[in-house]
Amino acid sequence: MLSAVRNALKSPIFMVIIGLMIVSFALWGVNDIFQAPGNSVTVVGGERVTAFELQRDFERAVQREREENPTYTQEQARADGLGDQVLNQLVLDAMLRSQARELGISASDSAVRDEILSYDAFVNPVTGGFDRIGYSNFLRSAGQRENQFEAEIRNDLVLRQLTEGLFDGIRQPDVYRTILTRFLAETRDLEAIVISPAAAGEIGEPTDEQLQSTIDNTPQFFTTPERRGFTLMRLRIDDYLGNITVDETRIAEQYEYELETGAIGTPASRTYTQISFDNEAAAREAAERLGNDEDPAAIASDLGGNPPSRQEDRQAYQIPDTNVRDALFEMAAGDTAAIETRFGSWFALVVEAAQEDDIPTLEERSEEIRELLARAAAEDALYADLGEYEEARGSGFNIEEAAAAAAIPDEVYQPVDDQGRDKDGRFAFSFFAEQEILAAVFASQPMLDGELTEYGDGNFYAVRVDVVEDARVRTLEEARDDAETVWRLQEIDTRLEELATEVAGLVESGQSFESIAAANPDFRIEQASLRRGEAADNFSRQVVQLAFTLDIGDIEATRSGSGRSHMVLRVNDARDGEIRPEIVTQVDEFLDQGYRRDIDSSLVSALYREFDYDGSEVDVRLRDQALGVVDPNAIR
């Protein structure tokens, strides 16, 4: 391979190609070569939305959905319009970036740095300083380069500056606040006759016809889910870690390497102002005046020095002149000095801030280093087995044959549902720890050996579905006990509903709650005074919500809060309630969110009008590629 490259480099044609690439880099810059306009899904106001950004944000959005629904697929996401939502947000961000550029809004390198340093995830728990290793691990797990992540941070800071000002100083009209406060504080006195299940009386034995009818009318209660049996090969870092022993010498060597490369702790730094002079006397006078807090620019002007230069958080390696560097790191905050440079000129210096080295000891770092080295060794062992497995698969072996060739145990699972439960309802597969694998099982084509897939933090698996048991409604004989339970509950519910209707009729005819309840030992009266959203005993939130739709004195037959009883509900009174602090907070949040939604909606509409954007500029081919569309008609 290397010989071929060397021979190609001698070719005059290849030299012409290299020359054209150099000219391209000079004209467009390296980044633009790889992110040319041809890679833009759309362009708005001179700001591009690239296919990479769309793919990245779409995958992140799908992953967020999977946190709630582990079986959620990209196909479902596209069908739900999630891809369009992601693209619309990227277009809106592009519009805002264009506006920010026009207004001269930007984020400095120091602002980006401060934002990253503010993230708790990047703080070393031992030293409290920036954790470079943790930062690198985060970027690696997120599949991002450092410049990409920092560009995201910069973009977020710019958009934050632009949009947050829109919401400053919002104040809603007092009349809205008063009405809403009274609405939320309103209290209603509720009274109900609660009819307990015992009032339904004796329930006889059901016939087979009644049970079959129950199954036919409520099949959701009697349907067995689809189950799949599968063969699995998986390699997990944790399985290798138990066999790893780390030598103490390696820990010491790694610690020394970290010290040499500045990878741990907080290195010493200085923030200082310097004024350059061509003679010692002026430099010494300037240093004295800097010590008296005089303006550096005025000092430079009076004494004939160059304009002052302020350097912020400079580490030793960032200061090229060794004389200046050595002097600065002997000085503390507030110190001044006149220093001769290596080239004969003079600097007047004042140190504004001094950060000394804060480096953890070997003892403090040893446990974390041990874990890092152990993981590295475990990864080496895992990848060695992985290589043997892949070589065997490349030779035509199936999953279990390739696993055997690599001395990796394969696992065979009898049919389980998408929660990992077998036909008896027992967890036969670790669903909560291996959700990604189970999701792949139910997304795979049966009888096809799956490709090696990475999951979690450096783990791998391959799976083949061997058996598929389709979902089906159980027969009467299989579901008899469950069907009888459901039938009895339905019978009790029907009788209680009839009793509640009968009781409501008695109340409307003029009988009192007390007399009706006294006539039946399975009836009882309950009362409560509640606001909207509150609940108590049998007065569930649904019951309270119903009560606030009724007029004073109205009655309504409904289910109780427990769901098993029924009740006849009456609203006895409605009055202004106590305005508690939580109500005031709720009103403020509701009004603030409402106004923000209104402003946000108006902003979006205004931006689309400003840029005259209707979506026709979208490169459909690139959009589909970014969203992983195989069928070009799938989302059109």
XYZ file of C-alpha atoms in Angstrom:
636
model
C 0.000 0.000 0.000
C 2.748 2.461 0.958
C 4.683 1.611 -2.199
C 1.651 2.416 -4.311
C 1.289 5.774 -2.587
C 4.967 6.595 -3.125
C 4.712 5.685 -6.816
C 1.576 7.807 -7.205
C 3.339 10.793 -5.663
C 5.925 10.620 -8.465
C 3.214 10.908 -11.129
C 2.908 14.369 -12.777
C -0.872 13.970 -12.927
C -1.012 13.336 -9.176
C 1.117 16.429 -8.574
C -1.402 18.495 -10.562
C -4.206 17.126 -8.378
C -2.265 17.995 -5.238
C -1.696 21.490 -6.607
C -5.406 21.973 -7.234
C -6.170 20.806 -3.670
C -3.683 23.330 -2.260
C -5.297 26.119 -4.294
C -8.716 24.985 -3.023
C -7.501 25.060 0.583
C -6.102 28.553 0.018
C -9.345 29.848 -1.497
C -11.933 28.140 0.667
C -10.154 26.944 3.792
C -9.793 23.352 4.928
C -13.144 23.171 6.703
C -15.062 24.433 3.705
C -13.556 21.746 1.465
C -15.297 19.152 3.592
C -18.417 21.208 4.306
C -19.011 22.765 0.927
C -22.370 24.218 -0.098
C -23.047 20.901 -1.843
C -23.388 19.360 1.633
C -26.070 21.842 2.691
C -29.599 20.591 3.167
C -30.669 24.221 2.958
C -29.188 27.730 3.204
C -30.945 30.573 5.054
C -29.594 34.114 5.173
C -26.123 32.901 4.279
C -26.173 30.330 7.104
C -26.015 26.666 6.120
C -27.842 23.686 7.607
C -25.588 20.746 6.766
C -26.520 17.103 6.317
C -24.168 16.270 9.196
C -26.041 18.604 11.577
C -29.419 17.196 10.547
C -28.259 13.594 10.958
C -26.619 14.350 14.320
C -29.633 16.184 15.787
C -32.089 13.620 14.399
C -30.179 10.760 16.034
C -30.076 12.694 19.314
C -33.833 13.309 19.145
C -34.490 9.609 18.512
C -32.243 8.705 21.456
C -34.217 11.052 23.740
C -37.437 9.326 22.682
C -35.859 5.943 23.415
C -35.285 6.987 27.017
C -39.079 6.861 27.400
C -39.738 4.114 24.827
C -36.733 1.775 24.366
C -38.247 0.139 21.255
C -38.671 3.445 19.424
C -37.101 3.224 15.956
C -35.952 5.723 13.359
C -38.765 4.516 11.113
C -41.299 5.477 13.797
C -39.540 8.809 14.282
C -39.783 9.629 10.579
C -43.439 8.570 10.513
C -44.108 10.809 13.537
C -42.534 13.776 11.735
C -39.600 13.990 14.152
C -37.174 14.542 11.267
C -39.169 17.538 10.041
C -39.253 18.983 13.565
C -35.466 18.685 13.849
C -34.945 20.276 10.420
C -37.338 23.135 11.264
C -35.390 23.853 14.467
C -32.099 23.882 12.573
C -33.595 26.283 10.009
C -34.784 28.542 12.833
C -31.319 28.445 14.437
C -29.788 29.390 11.078
C -32.149 32.369 10.807
C -31.222 33.493 14.306
C -27.489 33.121 13.556
C -27.941 35.270 10.461
C -29.714 37.942 12.498
C -27.045 37.773 15.191
C -24.332 38.221 12.579
C -26.135 41.277 11.173
C -26.396 42.742 14.677
C -22.744 42.010 15.462
C -23.566 39.553 18.248
C -20.837 36.971 18.841
C -19.327 34.766 21.525
C -15.635 35.142 22.403
C -13.211 32.276 22.936
C -13.102 33.093 26.635
C -16.918 32.931 26.861
C -16.885 29.499 25.214
C -14.121 28.405 27.576
C -16.005 29.660 30.648
C -19.176 27.904 29.508
C -17.364 24.574 29.140
C -15.603 25.011 32.494
C -19.008 25.599 34.126
C -20.218 22.077 33.281
C -20.176 19.845 36.371
C -19.461 16.822 34.153
C -16.034 18.262 33.347
C -14.966 18.947 36.948
C -12.366 16.635 38.482
C -13.926 15.364 41.740
C -10.508 15.234 43.408
C -8.974 18.562 42.443
C -12.113 20.534 41.646
C -10.399 21.727 38.458
C -11.070 21.041 34.804
C -10.954 17.313 33.998
C -9.315 17.022 30.589
C -9.655 13.230 30.554
C -13.340 13.423 31.432
C -13.830 16.007 28.698
C -12.083 13.788 26.140
C -14.110 10.752 27.225
C -17.328 12.736 26.842
C -16.419 13.822 23.318
C -15.470 10.285 22.368
C -18.736 8.807 23.678
C -20.696 11.548 21.875
C -18.799 10.898 18.646
C -17.647 14.526 18.417
C -14.396 16.313 17.850
C -13.397 19.125 20.196
C -13.862 21.848 17.591
C -17.357 20.556 16.769
C -18.459 20.636 20.400
C -16.994 24.091 20.949
C -18.746 25.328 17.801
C -22.050 24.087 19.274
C -21.328 25.920 22.523
C -20.454 29.114 20.626
C -23.644 28.871 18.572
C -25.736 28.309 21.711
C -24.199 31.339 23.430
C -24.926 33.555 20.427
C -28.541 32.396 20.193
C -28.963 32.803 23.938
C -27.791 36.428 23.768
C -30.176 37.121 20.904
C -33.315 35.515 22.316
C -33.094 36.110 26.060
C -33.407 39.857 25.592
C -36.825 39.336 24.037
C -38.221 38.088 27.339
C -36.650 40.631 29.681
C -39.067 42.944 31.432
C -42.241 40.975 30.605
C -45.149 42.079 32.768
C -48.651 40.739 32.299
C -51.788 42.902 32.772
C -53.065 42.883 36.355
C -56.591 41.965 35.233
C -55.302 38.665 33.791
C -53.450 37.937 36.997
C -56.502 38.689 39.179
C -58.878 36.554 37.125
C -56.523 33.616 36.980
C -55.695 33.820 40.691
C -59.382 33.780 41.661
C -59.994 30.939 39.189
C -57.286 28.751 40.718
C -58.183 29.641 44.312
C -61.906 28.922 43.902
C -63.047 26.260 46.370
C -66.066 23.993 46.012
C -67.853 22.079 48.758
C -68.547 18.586 47.469
C -70.798 15.863 48.880
C -71.335 12.362 47.537
C -73.142 9.124 48.249
C -70.478 6.479 47.663
C -71.809 3.096 46.576
C -69.353 0.335 47.512
C -68.875 -2.887 45.468
C -70.652 -4.853 48.194
C -73.878 -3.165 47.126
C -73.782 -5.187 43.897
C -74.849 -8.267 45.863
C -74.100 -11.886 45.016
C -72.684 -12.552 41.556
C -73.519 -15.997 40.150
C -71.389 -18.284 37.988
C -70.861 -17.233 34.359
C -71.703 -19.420 31.395
C -69.152 -20.307 28.741
C -71.047 -18.066 26.332
C -70.688 -15.102 28.713
C -66.971 -15.757 29.181
C -66.378 -16.072 25.431
C -68.297 -12.839 24.899
C -66.055 -11.156 27.490
C -62.960 -12.317 25.593
C -64.399 -11.208 22.253
C -65.438 -7.753 23.551
C -62.197 -7.018 25.454
C -59.446 -8.856 23.548
C -56.785 -6.482 24.934
C -57.034 -8.281 28.276
C -56.454 -11.717 26.768
C -53.876 -11.155 24.040
C -50.456 -12.727 24.400
C -47.748 -10.426 22.993
C -45.425 -11.373 20.180
C -42.476 -13.368 21.492
C -39.147 -14.078 19.871
C -36.448 -16.629 20.550
C -32.930 -15.692 19.546
C -29.232 -16.507 19.525
C -26.972 -13.820 20.994
C -23.233 -13.174 21.045
C -22.159 -10.264 23.219
C -18.887 -8.860 24.470
C -19.020 -6.600 27.504
C -16.163 -4.627 28.997
C -17.303 -5.501 32.525
C -16.875 -9.219 31.779
C -13.177 -8.608 31.011
C -12.435 -6.211 33.864
C -12.656 -8.955 36.475
C -9.612 -10.671 34.975
C -7.406 -7.571 34.819
C -4.664 -6.793 37.372
C -2.835 -3.465 37.071
C 0.808 -3.278 38.150
C 1.657 -0.443 40.560
C 4.630 0.496 38.369
C 2.287 1.163 35.442
C 0.196 3.431 37.661
C 3.272 5.464 38.636
C 4.388 5.687 35.000
C 0.943 6.901 33.904
C 0.953 9.498 36.683
C 4.341 10.811 35.552
C 3.080 10.989 31.966
C 0.044 12.987 33.085
C 2.284 15.391 34.960
C 4.552 15.874 31.950
C 1.664 16.520 29.541
C -0.324 18.748 31.910
C -3.301 16.411 31.687
C -4.210 16.630 35.382
C -4.869 19.378 37.856
C -4.912 23.083 37.257
C -1.607 24.443 35.890
C -0.182 27.738 37.119
C -1.275 30.791 35.122
C -0.974 34.557 35.223
C -3.207 37.369 34.038
C -1.070 40.451 33.502
C -0.590 43.715 31.585
C 2.716 44.562 29.937
C 4.123 47.735 28.393
C 7.189 47.510 26.144
C 10.007 50.114 26.364
C 13.414 50.501 24.740
C 15.176 51.588 27.953
C 15.357 50.439 31.568
C 14.604 53.776 33.218
C 11.246 54.207 31.505
C 10.328 50.593 32.265
C 11.117 50.981 35.965
C 9.152 54.225 36.232
C 6.237 52.587 34.434
C 6.339 49.596 36.802
C 6.222 51.949 39.795
C 3.246 53.809 38.348
C 1.477 50.519 37.555
C 1.858 49.663 41.232
C -0.060 52.864 42.027
C -2.999 51.652 39.861
C -2.454 54.293 37.166
C -3.960 53.711 33.731
C -1.545 51.595 31.604
C -2.452 53.431 28.387
C -1.694 56.808 29.995
C 1.626 55.497 31.355
C 2.669 54.195 27.927
C 1.762 57.520 26.320
C 3.620 59.618 28.930
C 6.822 57.537 28.859
C 7.005 56.713 25.157
C 6.225 53.020 25.446
C 4.245 50.798 23.091
C 0.491 50.424 23.704
C -0.170 48.131 26.696
C -1.058 44.492 26.107
C -3.244 42.480 28.492
C -2.728 38.695 28.628
C -5.359 36.570 30.373
C -4.787 33.183 32.068
C -1.451 32.559 30.354
C 0.373 29.356 31.239
C 4.175 29.142 31.265
C 4.450 27.463 27.867
C 2.391 30.304 26.335
C 4.969 32.964 27.255
C 7.799 32.786 24.676
C 10.367 35.002 26.419
C 11.989 32.978 29.207
C 13.066 36.092 31.172
C 9.520 37.407 31.270
C 8.109 33.966 31.990
C 10.442 33.257 34.902
C 9.791 36.684 36.426
C 6.007 36.426 36.105
C 5.790 33.083 37.859
C 7.809 34.452 40.784
C 5.289 37.296 41.152
C 1.968 37.321 43.004
C -1.242 39.177 42.209
C -0.670 42.945 42.488
C 3.121 42.729 42.039
C 4.889 44.919 39.455
C 8.358 44.649 37.894
C 10.606 45.938 35.122
C 12.114 43.005 33.219
C 14.725 42.955 30.478
C 13.785 40.566 27.668
C 16.153 38.180 25.926
C 16.333 40.645 23.021
C 17.387 43.677 25.066
C 14.058 45.509 25.267
C 12.291 46.145 28.596
C 8.811 45.263 29.881
C 6.918 46.950 32.691
C 4.627 44.267 34.161
C 1.723 44.191 36.603
C 0.172 40.861 37.633
C -3.608 41.151 37.952
C -4.379 37.550 38.901
C -2.192 34.581 39.839
C -3.247 30.924 39.773
C -0.716 28.530 41.306
C -0.324 24.861 40.412
C -3.012 22.626 41.894
C -1.846 19.103 41.029
C -3.240 15.922 42.689
C -0.756 13.533 44.280
C -0.072 9.999 43.060
C -2.066 8.679 45.998
C -5.041 10.845 45.047
C -4.856 9.780 41.395
C -3.943 6.105 41.812
C -7.453 4.631 41.980
C -8.701 6.518 38.921
C -5.542 5.655 36.985
C -5.967 2.006 37.998
C -9.488 2.054 36.550
C -8.300 3.740 33.347
C -5.474 1.251 32.809
C -7.691 -1.699 33.663
C -10.292 -0.541 31.180
C -7.638 -0.045 28.507
C -6.375 -3.602 29.076
C -9.944 -4.930 29.060
C -10.613 -3.122 25.786
C -7.473 -4.661 24.271
C -8.619 -8.148 25.275
C -12.148 -7.485 24.039
C -10.942 -6.192 20.671
C -8.638 -9.196 20.281
C -11.622 -11.545 20.685
C -13.670 -9.265 18.467
C -11.064 -9.518 15.719
C -11.135 -13.333 15.846
C -14.937 -13.297 15.755
C -15.035 -10.958 12.739
C -12.406 -13.039 10.933
C -14.528 -16.157 11.457
C -17.672 -14.364 10.277
C -15.778 -13.220 7.203
C -15.016 -16.864 6.470
C -18.730 -17.635 6.267
C -19.399 -18.824 9.830
C -22.733 -18.000 11.450
C -23.003 -16.262 14.834
C -22.571 -19.320 17.066
C -19.848 -20.852 14.898
C -17.875 -17.597 14.833
C -18.332 -17.197 18.606
C -17.004 -20.726 19.153
C -13.998 -20.012 16.901
C -13.186 -16.939 19.007
C -13.836 -18.790 22.310
C -16.733 -16.435 23.070
C -19.792 -18.038 24.703
C -23.018 -17.649 22.723
C -26.421 -17.482 24.387
C -29.699 -19.025 23.207
C -32.974 -17.587 24.521
C -36.384 -19.174 24.330
C -39.171 -16.831 23.139
C -39.604 -13.662 25.230
C -41.748 -10.562 24.707
C -40.382 -7.070 24.125
C -39.977 -6.636 27.884
C -37.865 -9.799 28.233
C -40.633 -11.945 29.831
C -41.294 -15.581 28.936
C -44.727 -17.214 28.491
C -45.090 -17.492 32.276
C -44.454 -13.778 32.776
C -41.000 -14.258 34.300
C -38.082 -12.072 33.220
C -35.931 -14.420 31.139
C -33.769 -11.664 29.620
C -32.256 -8.656 31.417
C -34.487 -6.063 29.755
C -33.506 -3.103 31.927
C -29.750 -3.593 31.402
C -29.898 -4.619 27.730
C -32.816 -2.705 26.230
C -30.907 -1.956 23.019
C -30.372 -5.643 22.319
C -34.019 -6.530 22.899
C -35.105 -3.643 20.668
C -32.819 -5.032 17.936
C -34.335 -8.497 18.370
C -37.816 -7.144 17.665
C -36.590 -5.025 14.739
C -34.624 -7.832 13.031
C -35.650 -10.048 10.136
C -35.996 -13.653 11.375
C -33.320 -16.224 10.510
C -30.726 -13.639 9.413
C -27.425 -13.310 11.286
C -27.162 -9.733 12.514
C -24.103 -7.565 12.078
C -21.771 -6.762 14.946
C -23.184 -3.705 16.732
C -21.680 -1.487 19.428
C -23.872 -0.534 22.370
C -23.513 1.018 25.789
C -19.983 2.087 26.646
C -17.712 -0.032 24.446
C -19.818 -3.218 24.395
C -20.727 -5.247 21.282
C -23.380 -7.757 20.277
C -24.693 -9.718 17.310
C -28.111 -11.380 17.283
C -30.200 -13.712 15.148
C -33.937 -14.272 15.605
C -34.646 -18.039 15.501
C -38.341 -18.231 16.452
C -41.260 -15.821 16.150
C -44.488 -16.463 18.048
C -47.125 -14.046 16.772
C -49.420 -12.153 19.127
C -52.787 -13.875 19.520
C -55.936 -13.860 21.605
C -55.985 -16.755 24.052
C -58.678 -19.385 23.779
C -61.403 -19.733 26.391
C -59.692 -22.734 27.958
C -56.379 -20.848 28.220
C -57.958 -17.685 29.614
C -60.890 -19.074 31.614
C -59.754 -17.825 35.051
C -58.809 -14.365 33.752
C -62.019 -14.151 31.735
C -64.100 -14.982 34.799
C -62.315 -12.269 36.811
C -62.955 -9.668 34.120
C -66.586 -10.801 33.736
C -67.241 -10.463 37.483
C -65.693 -6.988 37.602
C -67.818 -5.935 34.635
C -70.970 -7.358 36.249
C -70.263 -5.496 39.514
C -69.555 -2.285 37.617
C -72.794 -2.573 35.631
C -74.866 -3.118 38.767
C -73.188 -0.224 40.598
C -73.795 2.053 37.609
C -77.498 1.107 37.669
C -77.670 1.747 41.422
C -75.990 5.160 41.008
C -78.523 6.112 38.328
C -81.334 4.974 40.630
C -79.931 6.963 43.586
C -79.585 10.086 41.413
C -83.260 9.729 40.532
C -84.192 9.505 44.226
C -82.216 12.698 44.985
C -83.886 14.531 42.125
C -87.281 13.416 43.462
C -86.526 15.199 46.746
C -85.013 12.555 49.020
C -82.038 13.629 51.121
C -78.553 12.123 50.983
C -78.903 11.149 54.632
C -82.131 9.170 54.212
C -80.862 7.335 51.133
C -77.572 6.384 52.803
C -79.352 5.292 56.005
C -81.511 2.877 54.006
C -78.561 0.896 52.609
C -75.584 -0.291 54.708
C -73.340 -0.368 51.600
C -73.873 3.371 50.977
C -71.948 6.096 52.813
C -71.678 9.884 52.593
C -68.348 11.632 52.003
C -67.643 15.379 51.913
C -64.677 17.531 50.874
C -63.801 21.174 50.128
C -61.354 21.256 47.238
C -59.770 23.536 44.650
C -59.099 22.651 41.019
C -56.435 19.994 40.717
C -56.794 18.811 44.321
C -57.981 15.351 45.368
C -59.125 13.558 48.544
C -60.161 9.950 49.188
C -62.836 9.048 46.622
C -62.759 12.569 45.173
C -60.092 11.949 42.545
C -58.809 14.710 40.264
C -61.182 13.456 37.572
C -64.129 13.698 39.985
C -63.049 17.198 41.098
C -62.648 18.244 37.460
C -66.227 17.074 36.831
C -67.456 18.966 39.910
C -66.063 22.253 38.554
C -68.206 21.848 35.428
C -71.428 21.613 37.485
C -73.624 24.375 38.859
C -74.432 24.709 42.556
C -76.946 22.015 43.536
C -76.349 19.895 40.406
C -75.884 16.162 40.850
C -74.003 13.668 38.678
C -73.580 9.887 38.800
C -69.971 8.849 38.187
C -67.219 6.473 39.257
C -65.423 7.265 42.493
C -61.742 7.990 42.751
C -60.906 4.365 43.557
C -62.509 3.249 40.303
C -64.175 0.297 42.013
C -67.014 2.219 43.656
C -69.596 4.520 42.096
C -70.959 7.743 43.529
C -73.663 10.343 43.189
C -71.904 13.718 43.359
C -73.408 17.074 44.355
C -71.839 20.569 44.498
C -73.159 22.294 47.618
C -71.288 25.618 47.370
C -68.576 27.571 45.494
C -66.562 30.381 47.083
C -63.337 32.356 46.812
C -60.570 30.368 48.439
C -57.448 31.372 50.292
C -54.749 32.718 47.966
C -51.765 30.650 48.978
C -48.152 31.288 47.887
C -48.158 28.223 45.624
C -51.134 29.666 43.715
C -49.298 32.950 43.149
C -46.279 30.996 41.884
C -48.503 28.895 39.623
C -50.138 32.006 38.177
C -46.757 33.656 37.533
C -45.410 30.560 35.789
C -48.556 30.095 33.719
C -48.640 33.702 32.531
C -44.898 33.806 31.922
C -44.989 30.618 29.854
C -48.026 31.845 27.940
C -46.371 35.136 27.041
C -43.162 33.360 26.093
C -45.110 31.059 23.785
C -46.792 34.056 22.175
C -43.488 35.900 21.711
C -41.790 32.755 20.433
C -44.583 32.164 17.913
C -44.447 35.775 16.742
C -40.650 35.588 16.430
C -40.795 32.455 14.284
C -43.422 33.982 11.998
C -41.436 37.205 11.672
C -38.224 35.336 10.811
C -39.910 33.262 8.114
C -41.334 36.464 6.598
C -37.978 38.248 6.891
C -36.128 35.489 5.029
C -39.037 34.699 2.690
C -38.493 31.034 3.510
C -41.079 28.409 2.575
C -38.987 25.221 2.596
C -38.755 24.901 -1.177
C -34.987 25.468 -0.910
C -34.456 22.160 0.913
C -32.251 19.637 -0.904
C -34.619 16.669 -0.575
C -31.970 14.115 -1.548
C -29.562 15.245 1.178
C -32.391 15.575 3.704
C -33.476 11.979 3.048
C -29.909 10.713 3.299
C -29.406 12.507 6.623
C -32.646 11.068 8.010
C -31.757 7.561 6.829
C -34.632 7.265 4.360
C -34.303 4.178 2.176
C -37.604 4.583 0.327
C -37.573 8.104 -1.207
C -41.388 8.223 -0.950
C -41.411 7.332 2.736
C -41.775 10.848 4.169
C -43.076 12.825 1.222
